[in-house]
mmCIF file of C-alpha atoms in Angstrom:
data_model
loop_
_atom_site.group_PDB
_atom_site.id
_atom_site.type_symbol
_atom_site.label_atom_id
_atom_site.label_comp_id
_atom_site.label_asym_id
_atom_site.label_seq_id
_atom_site.Cartn_x
_atom_site.Cartn_y
_atom_site.Cartn_z
ATOM 1 C CA ILE O 1 102.948 90.797 99.810
ATOM 2 C CA ALA O 2 104.686 90.581 96.410
ATOM 3 C CA LEU O 3 104.950 94.210 95.313
ATOM 4 C CA LYS O 4 106.387 93.805 91.800
ATOM 5 C CA PRO O 5 103.445 91.870 90.261
ATOM 6 C CA LEU O 6 101.034 94.488 91.635
ATOM 7 C CA ILE O 7 103.050 97.334 90.133
ATOM 8 C CA ASP O 8 103.504 95.504 86.815
ATOM 9 C CA GLU O 9 99.757 94.914 86.520
ATOM 10 C CA PHE O 10 98.975 98.589 87.014
ATOM 11 C CA VAL O 11 101.762 99.729 84.666
ATOM 12 C CA VAL O 12 100.551 97.470 81.833
ATOM 13 C CA SER O 13 96.933 98.576 82.317
ATOM 14 C CA ILE O 14 97.841 102.249 82.421
ATOM 15 C CA ARG O 15 100.003 101.967 79.288
ATOM 16 C CA CYS O 16 97.193 100.268 77.393
ATOM 17 C CA TYR O 17 94.678 102.966 78.317
ATOM 18 C CA SER O 18 97.208 105.730 77.630
ATOM 19 C CA ASN O 19 97.890 104.414 74.117
ATOM 20 C CA ALA O 20 94.172 104.083 73.445
ATOM 21 C CA ILE O 21 93.527 107.634 74.583
ATOM 22 C CA LEU O 22 96.202 108.950 72.227
ATOM 23 C CA GLN O 23 94.336 107.371 69.292
ATOM 24 C CA THR O 24 91.291 109.572 69.664
ATOM 25 C CA ARG O 25 90.661 110.695 66.067
ATOM 26 C CA GLN O 26 88.406 107.721 65.333
ATOM 27 C CA ARG O 27 86.807 107.650 68.775
ATOM 28 C CA SER O 28 83.733 109.389 70.053
ATOM 29 C CA ARG O 29 83.946 111.926 72.846
ATOM 30 C CA ARG O 30 82.102 109.498 75.149
ATOM 31 C CA GLU O 31 84.608 106.688 74.478
ATOM 32 C CA THR O 32 87.563 108.986 75.069
ATOM 33 C CA THR O 33 86.068 110.367 78.289
ATOM 34 C CA HIS O 34 85.394 106.852 79.547
ATOM 35 C CA MET O 35 89.006 105.811 78.905
ATOM 36 C CA ILE O 36 90.352 108.918 80.638
ATOM 37 C CA LYS O 37 88.203 108.221 83.697
ATOM 38 C CA ARG O 38 89.374 104.617 83.742
ATOM 39 C CA LEU O 39 93.006 105.708 83.520
ATOM 40 C CA VAL O 40 92.530 108.094 86.428
ATOM 41 C CA ALA O 41 90.926 105.304 88.464
ATOM 42 C CA LEU O 42 93.845 102.982 87.748
ATOM 43 C CA ALA O 43 96.377 105.654 88.625
ATOM 44 C CA MET O 44 94.564 106.439 91.883
ATOM 45 C CA THR O 45 94.412 102.796 92.891
ATOM 46 C CA ALA O 46 98.060 102.290 92.001
ATOM 47 C CA ALA O 47 99.180 105.288 94.021
ATOM 48 C CA ILE O 48 97.256 104.214 97.098
ATOM 49 C CA ALA O 49 97.977 100.507 96.848
ATOM 50 C CA VAL O 50 101.721 100.828 96.383
ATOM 51 C CA GLY O 51 101.989 103.124 99.374
ATOM 52 C CA ILE O 52 99.934 100.884 101.611
ATOM 53 C CA VAL O 53 101.746 97.727 100.520
ATOM 54 C CA LEU O 54 105.008 99.271 101.606
ATOM 55 C CA SER O 55 103.691 100.539 104.931
ATOM 56 C CA GLY O 56 105.129 97.667 106.921
ATOM 57 C CA GLN O 57 108.658 98.063 105.541
ATOM 58 C CA SER O 58 111.420 99.859 107.384
ATOM 59 C CA THR O 59 112.283 103.451 106.515
ATOM 60 C CA SER O 60 114.362 106.204 107.956
ATOM 61 C CA ALA O 61 112.556 108.417 110.449
ATOM 62 C CA SER O 62 113.288 112.003 111.403
ATOM 63 C CA ALA O 63 115.619 112.526 114.337
ATOM 64 C CA GLU O 64 112.862 113.933 116.517
ATOM 65 C CA PRO O 65 109.107 114.655 116.451
ATOM 66 C CA PHE O 66 107.689 117.654 114.623
ATOM 67 C CA LYS O 67 107.715 120.896 116.618
ATOM 68 C CA LEU O 68 105.002 123.480 116.025
ATOM 69 C CA ASN O 69 106.098 127.115 116.078
ATOM 70 C CA GLY O 70 103.780 129.240 118.205
ATOM 71 C CA ASP O 71 100.275 128.632 119.419
ATOM 72 C CA PRO O 72 98.128 126.300 117.285
ATOM 73 C CA LYS O 73 96.011 127.905 114.603
ATOM 74 C CA ILE O 74 94.107 125.381 112.489
ATOM 75 C CA ALA O 75 92.562 125.744 109.031
ATOM 76 C CA TRP O 76 90.649 123.214 106.928
ATOM 77 C CA ILE O 77 90.390 123.240 103.122
ATOM 78 C CA TYR O 78 87.201 121.661 101.688
ATOM 79 C CA PHE O 79 87.090 120.569 98.053
ATOM 80 C CA SER O 80 83.316 121.018 97.636
ATOM 81 C CA GLU O 81 80.519 123.016 99.208
ATOM 82 C CA VAL O 82 80.141 122.596 102.946
ATOM 83 C CA ASN O 83 76.517 121.423 102.743
ATOM 84 C CA ASP O 84 76.975 118.725 100.089
ATOM 85 C CA GLY O 85 75.067 116.237 102.252
ATOM 86 C CA GLY O 86 77.934 113.745 102.141
ATOM 87 C CA TRP O 87 81.749 113.651 102.315
ATOM 88 C CA THR O 88 82.486 117.345 102.900
ATOM 89 C CA GLN O 89 79.559 117.909 105.230
ATOM 90 C CA ALA O 90 80.764 114.965 107.338
ATOM 91 C CA ILE O 91 84.182 116.633 107.491
ATOM 92 C CA ASP O 92 82.614 119.911 108.576
ATOM 93 C CA GLU O 93 80.608 118.203 111.306
ATOM 94 C CA ALA O 94 83.845 116.642 112.555
ATOM 95 C CA ARG O 95 85.419 120.116 112.547
ATOM 96 C CA GLN O 96 82.658 121.446 114.772
ATOM 97 C CA ARG O 97 83.121 118.622 117.281
ATOM 98 C CA MET O 98 86.876 119.157 117.231
ATOM 99 C CA GLU O 99 86.411 122.829 118.058
ATOM 100 C CA SER O 100 84.511 121.802 121.167
ATOM 101 C CA ASP O 101 86.976 119.067 122.137
ATOM 102 C CA LEU O 102 90.086 121.194 121.575
ATOM 103 C CA GLY O 103 88.721 124.544 122.713
ATOM 104 C CA LEU O 104 90.032 126.077 119.475
ATOM 105 C CA GLU O 105 88.406 127.799 116.517
ATOM 106 C CA ILE O 106 89.105 126.060 113.206
ATOM 107 C CA THR O 107 89.013 128.236 110.093
ATOM 108 C CA TRP O 108 87.557 126.631 106.975
ATOM 109 C CA VAL O 109 87.320 127.440 103.286
ATOM 110 C CA GLU O 110 85.060 125.595 100.842
ATOM 111 C CA LYS O 111 84.943 124.762 97.140
ATOM 112 C CA ILE O 112 88.697 124.435 96.616
ATOM 113 C CA PRO O 113 88.761 121.868 93.791
ATOM 114 C CA GLU O 114 91.301 119.126 93.275
ATOM 115 C CA VAL O 115 93.545 121.437 91.246
ATOM 116 C CA ALA O 116 97.066 121.892 92.591
ATOM 117 C CA SER O 117 97.331 125.611 91.843
ATOM 118 C CA GLN O 118 94.055 126.413 93.611
ATOM 119 C CA VAL O 119 94.902 124.248 96.625
ATOM 120 C CA THR O 120 98.320 125.909 96.869
ATOM 121 C CA ASN O 121 96.870 129.418 96.627
ATOM 122 C CA ALA O 122 94.317 128.687 99.349
ATOM 123 C CA ALA O 123 96.956 127.236 101.679
ATOM 124 C CA ASP O 124 99.384 130.108 101.011
ATOM 125 C CA ARG O 125 96.712 132.613 102.037
ATOM 126 C CA LEU O 126 95.910 130.725 105.225
ATOM 127 C CA ILE O 127 99.562 130.386 106.173
ATOM 128 C CA ARG O 128 100.155 134.111 105.597
ATOM 129 C CA ARG O 129 97.338 134.713 108.077
ATOM 130 C CA GLY O 130 99.171 132.705 110.723
ATOM 131 C CA HIS O 131 97.656 129.229 110.409
ATOM 132 C CA ASN O 132 100.199 126.536 111.235
ATOM 133 C CA ILE O 133 98.078 123.352 111.046
ATOM 134 C CA ILE O 134 96.484 122.861 107.618
ATOM 135 C CA ILE O 135 93.998 120.045 106.960
ATOM 136 C CA GLY O 136 92.965 119.082 103.429
ATOM 137 C CA GLY O 137 89.761 117.564 102.189
ATOM 138 C CA ALA O 138 90.328 115.152 99.317
ATOM 139 C CA PHE O 139 92.536 112.643 97.521
ATOM 140 C CA GLY O 140 93.119 115.264 94.839
ATOM 141 C CA HIS O 141 94.787 117.560 97.373
ATOM 142 C CA SER O 142 97.603 115.048 97.891
ATOM 143 C CA ASP O 143 100.241 116.309 95.451
ATOM 144 C CA ALA O 144 99.704 119.959 96.339
ATOM 145 C CA PHE O 145 100.028 119.109 100.033
ATOM 146 C CA LYS O 146 103.307 117.311 99.389
ATOM 147 C CA THR O 147 104.709 120.389 97.652
ATOM 148 C CA LEU O 148 103.381 122.667 100.384
ATOM 149 C CA SER O 149 104.846 120.518 103.162
ATOM 150 C CA GLU O 150 108.281 120.858 101.576
ATOM 151 C CA LYS O 151 107.831 124.593 101.060
ATOM 152 C CA TYR O 152 106.695 125.099 104.686
ATOM 153 C CA PRO O 153 108.609 122.611 106.889
ATOM 154 C CA ASP O 154 107.382 124.356 110.051
ATOM 155 C CA ILE O 155 103.698 123.866 109.184
ATOM 156 C CA ALA O 156 101.800 120.644 109.982
ATOM 157 C CA PHE O 157 99.722 119.196 107.127
ATOM 158 C CA LEU O 158 96.996 116.514 107.368
ATOM 159 C CA ASN O 159 94.810 115.167 104.572
ATOM 160 C CA PRO O 160 91.868 112.705 104.640
ATOM 161 C CA ALA O 161 92.113 110.334 101.662
ATOM 162 C CA GLY O 162 95.605 111.722 101.107
ATOM 163 C CA THR O 163 98.324 109.515 99.626
ATOM 164 C CA THR O 164 101.371 111.728 100.211
ATOM 165 C CA ASN O 165 103.310 111.825 103.460
ATOM 166 C CA GLY O 166 106.435 113.328 104.972
ATOM 167 C CA ASP O 167 108.106 114.682 108.096
ATOM 168 C CA ASN O 168 105.302 117.248 108.506
ATOM 169 C CA LEU O 169 102.582 115.646 106.349
ATOM 170 C CA ASN O 170 100.204 112.797 107.191
ATOM 171 C CA GLY O 171 97.613 111.285 104.829
ATOM 172 C CA PHE O 172 94.901 109.061 106.278
ATOM 173 C CA TYR O 173 91.761 107.122 105.395
ATOM 174 C CA GLY O 174 89.214 104.963 107.203
ATOM 175 C CA ARG O 175 88.492 101.258 106.738
ATOM 176 C CA THR O 176 85.005 101.745 105.358
ATOM 177 C CA TYR O 177 84.636 98.038 104.734
ATOM 178 C CA GLU O 178 84.159 97.655 108.505
ATOM 179 C CA SER O 179 81.223 100.054 108.803
ATOM 180 C CA GLN O 180 79.656 98.819 105.555
ATOM 181 C CA TYR O 181 79.937 95.235 106.829
ATOM 182 C CA LEU O 182 77.844 96.276 109.843
ATOM 183 C CA CYS O 183 75.263 98.029 107.659
ATOM 184 C CA GLY O 184 75.145 94.871 105.554
ATOM 185 C CA ILE O 185 74.054 92.915 108.602
ATOM 186 C CA ALA O 186 71.123 95.308 108.943
ATOM 187 C CA ALA O 187 70.274 94.805 105.256
ATOM 188 C CA GLY O 188 70.410 91.020 105.629
ATOM 189 C CA GLY O 189 68.009 91.192 108.533
ATOM 190 C CA LEU O 190 65.602 93.544 106.776
ATOM 191 C CA THR O 191 65.194 91.853 103.396
ATOM 192 C CA LYS O 192 62.152 89.683 102.708
ATOM 193 C CA SER O 193 63.063 88.918 99.102
ATOM 194 C CA ASN O 194 66.655 87.800 99.823
ATOM 195 C CA LYS O 195 67.715 90.341 97.174
ATOM 196 C CA ILE O 196 69.486 93.480 98.340
ATOM 197 C CA GLY O 197 71.013 96.214 96.170
ATOM 198 C CA PHE O 198 73.989 98.554 96.218
ATOM 199 C CA VAL O 199 74.681 101.776 94.313
ATOM 200 C CA ALA O 200 78.464 102.143 93.982
ATOM 201 C CA ALA O 201 80.631 104.888 92.552
ATOM 202 C CA ASN O 202 83.874 103.938 90.791
ATOM 203 C CA PRO O 203 85.071 100.329 90.504
ATOM 204 C CA PHE O 204 88.321 100.412 92.406
ATOM 205 C CA GLY O 205 89.533 99.011 95.696
ATOM 206 C CA LEU O 206 88.084 101.385 98.242
ATOM 207 C CA VAL O 207 84.619 101.012 96.661
ATOM 208 C CA ASN O 208 84.813 97.311 95.824
ATOM 209 C CA TRP O 209 85.661 96.471 99.425
ATOM 210 C CA THR O 210 82.470 98.209 100.610
ATOM 211 C CA VAL O 211 80.345 96.241 98.127
ATOM 212 C CA ASN O 212 81.939 92.956 99.151
ATOM 213 C CA ALA O 213 81.851 93.677 102.867
ATOM 214 C CA TYR O 214 78.173 94.631 102.637
ATOM 215 C CA LEU O 215 77.266 91.169 101.340
ATOM 216 C CA LEU O 216 79.550 89.412 103.827
ATOM 217 C CA GLY O 217 77.753 91.269 106.602
ATOM 218 C CA ALA O 218 74.315 90.424 105.235
ATOM 219 C CA ARG O 219 75.222 86.755 105.123
ATOM 220 C CA GLN O 220 76.049 86.796 108.810
ATOM 221 C CA VAL O 221 72.306 86.733 109.445
ATOM 222 C CA ASN O 222 70.942 85.555 106.084
ATOM 223 C CA PRO O 223 73.114 83.067 104.166
ATOM 224 C CA ASP O 224 70.692 82.974 101.221
ATOM 225 C CA VAL O 225 70.847 86.676 100.374
ATOM 226 C CA THR O 226 72.356 87.969 97.110
ATOM 227 C CA LEU O 227 73.593 91.481 96.400
ATOM 228 C CA HIS O 228 72.864 93.280 93.124
ATOM 229 C CA VAL O 229 75.289 96.137 92.405
ATOM 230 C CA VAL O 230 75.322 98.977 89.881
ATOM 231 C CA TYR O 231 78.330 101.272 89.443
ATOM 232 C CA THR O 232 77.594 104.847 88.388
ATOM 233 C CA GLY O 233 81.167 105.791 87.429
ATOM 234 C CA SER O 234 80.909 108.976 89.480
ATOM 235 C CA TRP O 235 81.276 109.993 93.112
ATOM 236 C CA ASN O 236 78.521 112.582 92.980
ATOM 237 C CA ASP O 237 75.867 112.374 90.285
ATOM 238 C CA PRO O 238 72.295 112.351 91.605
ATOM 239 C CA ILE O 239 70.845 111.612 88.156
ATOM 240 C CA LYS O 240 72.937 108.464 87.684
ATOM 241 C CA GLU O 241 72.348 107.447 91.284
ATOM 242 C CA ARG O 242 68.591 107.730 90.857
ATOM 243 C CA ALA O 243 68.673 105.687 87.656
ATOM 244 C CA ALA O 244 70.818 103.000 89.295
ATOM 245 C CA ALA O 245 68.669 102.807 92.419
ATOM 246 C CA GLN O 246 65.440 102.642 90.434
ATOM 247 C CA ALA O 247 66.860 99.898 88.211
ATOM 248 C CA LEU O 248 67.679 97.883 91.324
ATOM 249 C CA VAL O 249 64.147 98.357 92.634
ATOM 250 C CA GLU O 250 62.798 97.050 89.339
ATOM 251 C CA GLN O 251 64.974 93.946 89.791
ATOM 252 C CA GLY O 252 63.084 93.190 92.995
ATOM 253 C CA ILE O 253 65.541 94.281 95.689
ATOM 254 C CA ASP O 254 64.025 95.551 98.928
ATOM 255 C CA VAL O 255 67.058 97.151 100.640
ATOM 256 C CA ILE O 256 69.484 99.626 99.018
ATOM 257 C CA GLY O 257 73.023 100.253 100.253
ATOM 258 C CA GLN O 258 75.363 102.826 98.785
ATOM 259 C CA HIS O 259 78.880 104.171 98.372
ATOM 260 C CA VAL O 260 78.153 107.403 96.528
ATOM 261 C CA ASP O 261 78.112 110.951 97.857
ATOM 262 C CA THR O 262 74.478 112.015 97.715
ATOM 263 C CA PRO O 263 71.463 110.654 99.611
ATOM 264 C CA THR O 264 69.612 109.910 96.354
ATOM 265 C CA PRO O 265 69.552 106.096 96.792
ATOM 266 C CA GLN O 266 67.928 106.553 100.193
ATOM 267 C CA VAL O 267 65.336 108.912 98.720
ATOM 268 C CA VAL O 268 64.535 106.344 96.019
ATOM 269 C CA ALA O 269 64.191 103.656 98.680
ATOM 270 C CA GLN O 270 61.701 105.760 100.597
ATOM 271 C CA GLU O 271 59.735 106.612 97.459
ATOM 272 C CA ASN O 272 59.380 102.908 96.746
ATOM 273 C CA GLY O 273 58.461 101.834 100.276
ATOM 274 C CA ILE O 274 61.627 99.798 100.861
ATOM 275 C CA PHE O 275 64.638 100.191 103.159
ATOM 276 C CA GLY O 276 68.126 101.587 102.740
ATOM 277 C CA THR O 277 71.472 102.135 104.448
ATOM 278 C CA GLY O 278 73.433 105.340 103.982
ATOM 279 C CA HIS O 279 77.050 106.355 103.534
ATOM 280 C CA HIS O 280 79.188 109.309 104.735
ATOM 281 C CA ARG O 281 76.563 110.642 107.163
ATOM 282 C CA ASP O 282 73.336 109.687 108.939
ATOM 283 C CA MET O 283 70.997 109.657 105.949
ATOM 284 C CA ARG O 284 67.826 109.676 108.036
ATOM 285 C CA GLU O 285 67.916 113.421 107.462
ATOM 286 C CA PHE O 286 66.773 112.736 103.890
ATOM 287 C CA ALA O 287 64.830 109.456 104.243
ATOM 288 C CA ALA O 288 63.702 109.076 107.827
ATOM 289 C CA THR O 289 61.533 106.030 107.226
ATOM 290 C CA ALA O 290 63.698 104.124 104.779
ATOM 291 C CA THR O 291 67.206 104.578 106.209
ATOM 292 C CA GLN O 292 67.820 102.000 108.926
ATOM 293 C CA CYS O 293 71.629 102.212 109.276
ATOM 294 C CA SER O 294 74.386 104.482 107.983
ATOM 295 C CA SER O 295 78.139 104.166 107.593
ATOM 296 C CA ILE O 296 79.452 107.500 108.835
ATOM 297 C CA TRP O 297 82.731 109.402 109.033
ATOM 298 C CA VAL O 298 83.871 110.356 112.533
ATOM 299 C CA TRP O 299 87.151 112.055 111.678
ATOM 300 C CA ASP O 300 87.242 113.929 114.968
ATOM 301 C CA ARG O 301 87.856 110.689 116.878
ATOM 302 C CA TYR O 302 91.067 110.242 114.901
ATOM 303 C CA LEU O 303 92.081 113.876 114.379
ATOM 304 C CA THR O 304 91.540 115.274 117.880
ATOM 305 C CA PRO O 305 94.267 113.055 119.404
ATOM 306 C CA VAL O 306 96.506 113.780 116.398
ATOM 307 C CA VAL O 307 96.154 117.540 116.779
ATOM 308 C CA LYS O 308 96.800 117.226 120.507
ATOM 309 C CA SER O 309 100.004 115.348 119.731
ATOM 310 C CA ILE O 310 101.051 118.108 117.306
ATOM 311 C CA ILE O 311 100.471 120.708 119.998
ATOM 312 C CA ALA O 312 102.334 118.601 122.577
ATOM 313 C CA GLY O 313 105.317 118.144 120.267
ATOM 314 C CA THR O 314 105.025 114.349 120.085
ATOM 315 C CA TRP O 315 103.674 114.048 116.527
ATOM 316 C CA ASP O 316 106.089 112.232 114.227
ATOM 317 C CA PRO O 317 104.513 111.267 110.881
ATOM 318 C CA SER O 318 107.917 110.130 109.618
ATOM 319 C CA THR O 319 107.392 106.945 111.654
ATOM 320 C CA ARG O 320 104.316 106.231 109.461
ATOM 321 C CA PRO O 321 105.720 107.045 106.010
ATOM 322 C CA TYR O 322 102.654 105.761 104.185
ATOM 323 C CA GLY O 323 100.045 107.411 106.371
ATOM 324 C CA ASP O 324 97.312 105.984 108.550
ATOM 325 C CA PHE O 325 94.675 103.421 107.538
ATOM 326 C CA VAL O 326 92.287 103.856 110.445
ATOM 327 C CA HIS O 327 90.248 101.047 112.031
ATOM 328 C CA ILE O 328 86.812 101.632 113.533
ATOM 329 C CA LYS O 329 88.510 101.373 116.938
ATOM 330 C CA SER O 330 90.467 104.576 116.341
ATOM 331 C CA GLY O 331 87.934 106.677 114.489
ATOM 332 C CA GLY O 332 87.579 107.234 110.779
ATOM 333 C CA THR O 333 84.300 105.382 110.286
ATOM 334 C CA ASP O 334 81.519 104.062 112.466
ATOM 335 C CA ILE O 335 77.770 103.475 112.145
ATOM 336 C CA VAL O 336 74.508 105.074 113.155
ATOM 337 C CA CYS O 337 72.158 102.201 113.886
ATOM 338 C CA CYS O 338 69.552 100.975 114.182
ATOM 339 C CA GLY O 339 66.199 102.047 112.817
ATOM 340 C CA ASP O 340 62.938 100.822 114.270
ATOM 341 C CA MET O 341 62.471 98.186 111.580
ATOM 342 C CA VAL O 342 65.724 96.329 112.249
ATOM 343 C CA PRO O 343 64.807 93.210 114.283
ATOM 344 C CA ALA O 344 66.106 93.242 117.852
ATOM 345 C CA ASP O 345 68.260 90.148 117.381
ATOM 346 C CA VAL O 346 69.826 91.639 114.261
ATOM 347 C CA ALA O 347 70.536 94.916 116.068
ATOM 348 C CA ALA O 348 72.225 92.925 118.828
ATOM 349 C CA LYS O 349 74.280 91.050 116.225
ATOM 350 C CA ILE O 350 75.414 94.359 114.721
ATOM 351 C CA GLN O 351 76.636 95.587 118.092
ATOM 352 C CA SER O 352 78.414 92.325 118.878
ATOM 353 C CA GLU O 353 80.137 92.355 115.474
ATOM 354 C CA ARG O 354 81.112 95.993 115.952
ATOM 355 C CA GLN O 355 82.822 95.013 119.205
ATOM 356 C CA ALA O 356 84.486 92.083 117.443
ATOM 357 C CA LEU O 357 85.947 94.494 114.865
ATOM 358 C CA ILE O 358 87.224 96.722 117.669
ATOM 359 C CA ASP O 359 88.810 93.644 119.216
ATOM 360 C CA GLY O 360 90.614 92.794 115.975
ATOM 361 C CA LYS O 361 88.272 90.731 113.782
ATOM 362 C CA HIS O 362 88.998 91.022 110.037
ATOM 363 C CA VAL O 363 85.999 91.325 107.715
ATOM 364 C CA PHE O 364 87.796 89.475 104.904
ATOM 365 C CA ALA O 365 89.104 86.495 106.873
ATOM 366 C CA GLY O 366 89.306 83.532 104.496
ATOM 367 C CA PRO O 367 88.039 81.595 102.807
ATOM 368 C CA ILE O 368 86.796 84.260 100.367
ATOM 369 C CA LYS O 369 85.713 83.326 96.840
ATOM 370 C CA ASP O 370 85.069 85.671 93.931
ATOM 371 C CA GLN O 371 82.087 85.568 91.562
ATOM 372 C CA ALA O 372 83.735 82.845 89.469
ATOM 373 C CA GLY O 373 84.291 80.664 92.529
ATOM 374 C CA ALA O 374 88.050 81.202 92.626
ATOM 375 C CA ILE O 375 89.668 81.451 96.064
ATOM 376 C CA ARG O 376 90.871 85.008 96.696
ATOM 377 C CA VAL O 377 91.660 84.633 100.400
ATOM 378 C CA LYS O 378 92.602 81.206 101.699
ATOM 379 C CA ALA O 379 91.109 79.693 104.837
ATOM 380 C CA GLY O 380 92.952 80.878 107.908
ATOM 381 C CA GLU O 381 94.406 83.915 106.127
ATOM 382 C CA THR O 382 93.525 87.603 105.888
ATOM 383 C CA PRO O 383 94.405 90.031 103.084
ATOM 384 C CA GLY O 384 97.125 92.606 103.588
ATOM 385 C CA ASP O 385 96.407 96.297 103.210
ATOM 386 C CA GLY O 386 97.851 96.275 99.693
ATOM 387 C CA ASP O 387 95.445 93.491 98.746
ATOM 388 C CA LEU O 388 92.548 95.554 100.061
ATOM 389 C CA TRP O 389 93.498 98.701 98.132
ATOM 390 C CA GLY O 390 94.010 96.604 95.012
ATOM 391 C CA MET O 391 90.745 94.650 95.397
ATOM 392 C CA ASP O 392 89.643 94.154 91.793
ATOM 393 C CA TYR O 393 86.962 91.516 92.213
ATOM 394 C CA LEU O 394 83.471 91.006 93.609
ATOM 395 C CA VAL O 395 82.782 88.178 96.026
ATOM 396 C CA GLU O 396 80.622 85.148 95.397
ATOM 397 C CA GLY O 397 76.954 86.099 95.717
ATOM 398 C CA VAL O 398 77.296 89.563 94.163
ATOM 399 C CA VAL O 399 75.279 90.017 90.974
ATOM 400 C CA GLY O 400 76.737 92.650 88.684
ATOM 401 C CA GLN O 401 80.105 93.512 87.231
ATOM 402 C CA LEU O 402 82.952 95.968 87.499
ATOM 403 C CA ASN O 403 82.616 98.450 84.646
#
């Protein structure tokens, strides 16, 4: 992958937005806020993409694996409330399963926002109490965890959605395009109108790939289906999510997918007598009739073996200097499927495609065209991880735009 053009593109974009933000005297508060959010999105995508692009290149590794001092004592730092119904609650459910699998109690603290000073203070307190394996809970914990890992070289640090790494620090994320591809198959089999919808959060790579994969999955069983997408510009905003979902219903869609934190799109689907597929957790808890498949986090499948390797003294994150990008085979994401309304042949297709992904199938195997008909992935090729993190387009058949 050519790294320099990717970096140059992000640098130019960030400079443009930075200059615009500085000229705020003639701009409304809404315009300025929008530009700041866009700049943050660009910076986040750049940070992740550059790290992933480089992940295949050689680097110096530590002389030996990390050695934990004393018996393991694990603590987890959550960035929001434990019962948020989405991202953090999925993390907490993984924690509970890990306690059973490991035979260890895992301390947890909630509502530690993505502010470096507050993350650092929380970790300092836990370490003073004897915890020697600290797990974070958000992208925004990344920089604080890097500083902490250097301050405490004898402590192991792990962070889901983290982008910083080191000799005693490992960031990781799941390939959500795989699980959303499978949910898309369910949506393609459920629709009668050939119009399905998707409520998305922010328009950068790790969201765009779920939108695109959802349609690619749907077209495995229904080549005539189109996907209508609305971006809310927020990870967690039930009001915007409701407005987006209802607008999609009014456009005539009869299945709603999502990559936002709350179950609101599923609730709207149920209120309107249509179907939906959830994200983060099994959303049947909130819309038992509507939700027919969910893309879920199963962090324990990835983290339990990692923690065991830390305890055994074989963990060496320096050999993976840009963290782990976890396939469905190794944990991270999976699906809960299928509801009673998914046709039997479609349910069988979902399971066969799930096995194909485990066996190495790539969701974005070419040819892949964007909305304008331009080839983005050539026939016989697959995108690299940097291409995935930098995905700035919607595939052919998606109705809507990045905003």
